[in-house]
Amino acid sequence: MSAESVGAPGAEAPDPLAVIRTRGYAVLLIVVAALGVPISAAAFGFLALVHELQSLTYEDLPHALGFDSTPSWWPVPLLAVAGLLTGLVIRHLPGTGGHNPAEGFVNTGAPTAAQLPGVALAALASLGLGVVLGPEAPLIALGGGLAVYAVRLLKPGIAPSASAMVAAAGSFAAVSALLGSPLLGAFLLMEASGLAGMMLGLVLVPGLLASGIGSLIFIGLGSWTGLGTYSLTLPHVPHAPQPTLAEFGWAIALGVAAALTGTGVKRLSLSLQERVAQRRVIATVVMGLTVGVLALLYAENTGRDASEVLYSGQDALGGLLAEDATYTVGTLLVLIVCKALAYSASLSAFRGGPIFPSMFLGAAGGLALSHLPGLNATSGFAMGIGAMCVAMLRLPMTSVLLATLLLGSEGITVMPLVIVSVVVSYVLVLRLERPDSAPRTAPR
């Protein structure tokens, strides 16, 4: 029995331990280890390119045109361009630029070689010009697609089951360092894929191998280039005291609030997605203009930078927590409303991942509530992240880990509170979910 027989149509379910002992499985691990290096390097290059595009379009270009600083209205025309470019890619290139982020993490398989350019270009046009989405979904698709393309060049007749394991390992390598830990990326992919039991080990072992190699490549390239690792980190986390009874009450309240907010964002994005699909290019431009106007309104009404509404929020999380004292409750509420609406518009029309904006929204909500008695900022920050992530992703284990591992040693202290908020949000979201709201493919 070989690794290629796993999941073959009409075949009996193999003994996972027997498969792992075969020579074919050992060869598969060697192939995965070899592919992990170039795929993680390509993922690093993709993230570097996104970062450079953001700097070029929002910092260098305004200065080159004679502005002392980036005008608050600058995102409006730029996001219209993002909508035009993304809409054209989705409409005319194979693969529609990847899966619709409004539908969450949907396992549609690795993209084909013909679809890879569309996935990359749609993501670059969306993320590089300030759309409120993260890079994780395009990285997962690109990593899996590149891995399958490479292995089929080496072995054209590879079985679909073995190809699927290689694709999963490529995705592991691509997101190995993005979430701050290769283990966290692994949990995300495992939970999102729905794998369970002993069969999980067949995919988990090569995936973890690729993830570990990918993380080392990210660290090495970050040090060598001086660009950093593009990993989710918080430079400073305030001390969190031991949980109190009042904070457990806040955990329940945050879970309810996140479930209601997340359900609203999800339903709005899916509703907009149906309308965008009818007039793809024009409607995507309109959604881009909407995101730009929301950023402008936030900047004009609060006096803060429009960039807080734009982008995924990954790089802004640390500043949000460290500078919590500089935000009034009113500013945080305006930020939440504008970011949530911009997030919905981005989910409906653009290409990217849903994780980081949900983390930012939850963090802002938790910090807003921490201005009330009985809740400290660090606990509110962590509970908000966990509750909002599970509301958007429907992945409870990943949501708990995202909220706690991010905080380092303080995450252990607040973990009981995070678990309560995540469970409350998850159960309520499932009860609020409409029977007809399952992910579906809309007409393009």
Short mmCIF file of C-alpha atoms in Angstrom, two decimals, residues 130-343:
data_model
loop_
_atom_site.label_atom_id
_atom_site.label_comp_id
_atom_site.label_asym_id
_atom_site.label_seq_id
_atom_site.Cartn_x
_atom_site.Cartn_y
_atom_site.Cartn_z
CA GLY A 130 -5.65 48.99 0.72
CA VAL A 131 -8.66 46.67 0.64
CA VAL A 132 -9.75 45.41 4.08
CA LEU A 133 -8.65 41.79 3.68
CA GLY A 134 -5.62 39.72 4.68
CA PRO A 135 -3.09 37.69 2.67
CA GLU A 136 -3.72 34.27 4.20
CA ALA A 137 -6.29 32.94 1.69
CA PRO A 138 -4.26 33.83 -1.42
CA LEU A 139 -1.14 32.37 0.22
CA ILE A 140 -2.94 29.10 0.95
CA ALA A 141 -4.16 28.90 -2.65
CA LEU A 142 -0.82 29.87 -4.18
CA GLY A 143 1.14 27.50 -1.94
CA GLY A 144 -1.10 24.57 -2.77
CA GLY A 145 -1.22 25.36 -6.47
CA LEU A 146 2.54 25.78 -6.83
CA ALA A 147 3.18 22.54 -4.95
CA VAL A 148 0.82 20.53 -7.16
CA TYR A 149 2.20 22.14 -10.34
CA ALA A 150 5.78 21.29 -9.33
CA VAL A 151 5.06 17.71 -8.33
CA ARG A 152 3.10 17.05 -11.54
CA LEU A 153 6.07 18.25 -13.56
CA LEU A 154 8.20 15.69 -11.72
CA LYS A 155 5.58 12.92 -11.81
CA PRO A 156 2.75 13.54 -14.30
CA GLY A 157 0.79 10.45 -13.23
CA ILE A 158 0.60 11.21 -9.50
CA ALA A 159 -2.62 10.01 -7.89
CA PRO A 160 -5.22 12.62 -6.86
CA SER A 161 -4.93 11.61 -3.19
CA ALA A 162 -1.17 12.10 -3.10
CA SER A 163 -1.58 15.32 -5.06
CA ALA A 164 -4.03 16.56 -2.42
CA MET A 165 -1.52 15.86 0.35
CA VAL A 166 1.18 17.74 -1.54
CA ALA A 167 -1.20 20.66 -2.04
CA ALA A 168 -1.97 20.74 1.69
CA ALA A 169 1.74 20.69 2.51
CA GLY A 170 2.34 23.56 0.09
CA SER A 171 -0.35 25.58 1.83
CA PHE A 172 1.23 24.79 5.22
CA ALA A 173 4.59 26.08 3.96
CA ALA A 174 3.07 29.27 2.52
CA VAL A 175 1.37 30.38 5.78
CA SER A 176 3.99 28.89 8.12
CA ALA A 177 5.06 32.18 9.71
CA LEU A 178 2.21 34.52 8.84
CA LEU A 179 0.17 33.95 12.01
CA GLY A 180 3.16 34.14 14.35
CA SER A 181 3.75 30.40 14.71
CA PRO A 182 3.93 27.44 12.33
CA LEU A 183 1.71 25.52 14.76
CA LEU A 184 -1.01 28.15 14.52
CA GLY A 185 -1.02 27.99 10.73
CA ALA A 186 -1.22 24.21 10.97
CA PHE A 187 -4.23 24.37 13.32
CA LEU A 188 -5.96 26.79 10.96
CA LEU A 189 -5.56 24.51 7.95
CA MET A 190 -6.47 21.35 9.87
CA GLU A 191 -9.62 22.82 11.38
CA ALA A 192 -10.69 24.53 8.16
CA SER A 193 -10.24 21.31 6.15
CA GLY A 194 -12.41 19.26 8.51
CA LEU A 195 -9.87 16.48 8.84
CA ALA A 196 -10.13 14.31 11.94
CA GLY A 197 -9.04 11.06 13.49
CA MET A 198 -6.06 8.96 12.42
CA MET A 199 -6.40 10.05 8.79
CA LEU A 200 -5.35 13.51 9.94
CA GLY A 201 -1.85 12.20 10.59
CA LEU A 202 -1.34 11.36 6.94
CA VAL A 203 -1.66 15.02 5.97
CA LEU A 204 -0.44 16.48 9.27
CA VAL A 205 3.08 15.00 9.18
CA PRO A 206 4.05 16.34 5.73
CA GLY A 207 2.20 19.55 6.50
CA LEU A 208 4.10 20.15 9.73
CA LEU A 209 7.37 19.33 7.98
CA ALA A 210 6.66 21.88 5.25
CA SER A 211 5.48 24.39 7.85
CA GLY A 212 8.64 24.08 9.92
CA ILE A 213 10.87 24.44 6.86
CA GLY A 214 8.79 27.37 5.66
CA SER A 215 9.10 29.13 9.00
CA LEU A 216 12.90 28.76 8.89
CA ILE A 217 12.97 30.16 5.36
CA PHE A 218 10.85 33.14 6.44
CA ILE A 219 13.18 33.85 9.36
CA GLY A 220 16.28 33.49 7.19
CA LEU A 221 14.98 35.68 4.36
CA GLY A 222 13.70 38.26 6.83
CA SER A 223 17.12 38.54 8.42
CA TRP A 224 19.01 38.48 5.12
CA THR A 225 16.87 41.09 3.37
CA GLY A 226 16.15 43.23 6.43
CA LEU A 227 12.44 43.17 5.57
CA GLY A 228 11.35 41.17 8.63
CA THR A 229 9.24 38.03 8.56
CA TYR A 230 5.78 39.58 7.99
CA SER A 231 4.70 37.53 10.99
CA LEU A 232 1.86 38.45 13.32
CA THR A 233 3.49 39.79 16.50
CA LEU A 234 2.76 42.27 19.28
CA PRO A 235 5.83 44.24 20.43
CA HIS A 236 4.42 45.04 23.87
CA VAL A 237 1.58 43.40 25.78
CA PRO A 238 0.38 45.05 29.02
CA HIS A 239 0.16 42.81 32.06
CA ALA A 240 -3.14 41.01 32.56
CA PRO A 241 -4.21 40.28 36.16
CA GLN A 242 -5.88 37.02 37.08
CA PRO A 243 -9.45 36.73 35.72
CA THR A 244 -12.25 37.99 37.94
CA LEU A 245 -15.92 37.10 38.14
CA ALA A 246 -16.77 40.42 36.47
CA GLU A 247 -14.51 39.57 33.54
CA PHE A 248 -16.27 36.26 33.02
CA GLY A 249 -19.46 38.28 32.72
CA TRP A 250 -17.74 40.51 30.16
CA ALA A 251 -16.61 37.36 28.30
CA ILE A 252 -20.26 36.39 27.83
CA ALA A 253 -21.19 39.93 26.76
CA LEU A 254 -18.30 40.09 24.29
CA GLY A 255 -19.25 36.72 22.87
CA VAL A 256 -22.82 37.88 22.25
CA ALA A 257 -21.72 41.21 20.75
CA ALA A 258 -19.19 39.54 18.46
CA ALA A 259 -21.72 36.96 17.28
CA LEU A 260 -24.23 39.66 16.38
CA THR A 261 -21.61 41.83 14.69
CA GLY A 262 -20.01 38.95 12.82
CA THR A 263 -23.38 37.66 11.63
CA GLY A 264 -24.25 41.14 10.39
CA VAL A 265 -20.95 41.52 8.52
CA LYS A 266 -21.33 38.05 6.98
CA ARG A 267 -24.92 38.56 5.84
CA LEU A 268 -24.18 42.00 4.41
CA SER A 269 -21.15 40.74 2.51
CA LEU A 270 -23.03 37.78 1.04
CA SER A 271 -25.92 40.02 0.04
CA LEU A 272 -23.54 42.48 -1.64
CA GLN A 273 -21.68 39.61 -3.30
CA GLU A 274 -24.81 38.57 -5.19
CA ARG A 275 -25.21 42.10 -6.55
CA VAL A 276 -21.52 42.47 -7.39
CA ALA A 277 -21.61 39.22 -9.41
CA GLN A 278 -24.27 40.70 -11.71
CA ARG A 279 -22.06 43.64 -12.81
CA ARG A 280 -18.60 42.45 -11.82
CA VAL A 281 -16.29 45.26 -12.96
CA ILE A 282 -18.52 48.27 -12.27
CA ALA A 283 -19.76 46.90 -8.95
CA THR A 284 -16.21 46.09 -7.78
CA VAL A 285 -15.21 49.70 -8.52
CA VAL A 286 -18.22 50.86 -6.47
CA MET A 287 -17.19 48.63 -3.57
CA GLY A 288 -13.67 50.04 -3.78
CA LEU A 289 -15.05 53.59 -3.69
CA THR A 290 -17.16 52.61 -0.69
CA VAL A 291 -14.09 51.44 1.24
CA GLY A 292 -12.25 54.64 0.33
CA VAL A 293 -15.13 56.88 1.41
CA LEU A 294 -15.44 55.06 4.73
CA ALA A 295 -11.73 55.61 5.37
CA LEU A 296 -12.15 59.29 4.48
CA LEU A 297 -15.15 59.68 6.81
CA TYR A 298 -13.22 58.09 9.68
CA ALA A 299 -10.23 60.37 9.14
CA GLU A 300 -12.33 63.53 8.88
CA ASN A 301 -14.50 62.73 11.91
CA THR A 302 -11.79 61.54 14.28
CA GLY A 303 -8.65 63.34 13.14
CA ARG A 304 -6.82 60.01 12.95
CA ASP A 305 -5.19 58.33 9.96
CA ALA A 306 -7.42 56.80 7.28
CA SER A 307 -5.08 53.79 7.16
CA GLU A 308 -6.67 52.50 10.38
CA VAL A 309 -9.76 51.62 8.34
CA LEU A 310 -7.77 50.34 5.35
CA TYR A 311 -5.73 47.16 5.02
CA SER A 312 -6.11 43.93 6.95
CA GLY A 313 -5.22 45.38 10.36
CA GLN A 314 -2.38 42.90 10.92
CA ASP A 315 0.29 45.58 11.33
CA ALA A 316 -2.03 47.89 13.29
CA LEU A 317 -2.94 45.43 16.07
CA GLY A 318 0.18 46.17 18.12
CA GLY A 319 -0.34 49.92 17.92
CA LEU A 320 -4.01 49.58 18.77
CA LEU A 321 -3.16 47.85 22.05
CA ALA A 322 -0.07 49.92 22.89
CA GLU A 323 -1.83 53.24 22.19
CA ASP A 324 -5.17 52.31 23.72
CA ALA A 325 -5.07 55.34 26.02
CA THR A 326 -5.06 57.69 23.00
CA TYR A 327 -8.39 56.33 21.69
CA THR A 328 -11.64 57.62 23.14
CA VAL A 329 -14.65 55.30 23.27
CA GLY A 330 -16.27 57.41 20.57
CA THR A 331 -13.26 57.06 18.27
CA LEU A 332 -13.19 53.31 18.76
CA LEU A 333 -16.90 53.02 17.97
CA VAL A 334 -16.51 55.05 14.78
CA LEU A 335 -13.52 52.89 13.87
CA ILE A 336 -15.52 49.69 14.44
CA VAL A 337 -18.45 50.87 12.31
CA CYS A 338 -16.28 52.11 9.42
CA LYS A 339 -13.97 49.09 9.50
CA ALA A 340 -16.90 46.63 9.66
CA LEU A 341 -18.65 48.23 6.68
CA ALA A 342 -15.38 48.42 4.73
CA TYR A 343 -14.74 44.77 5.63
#
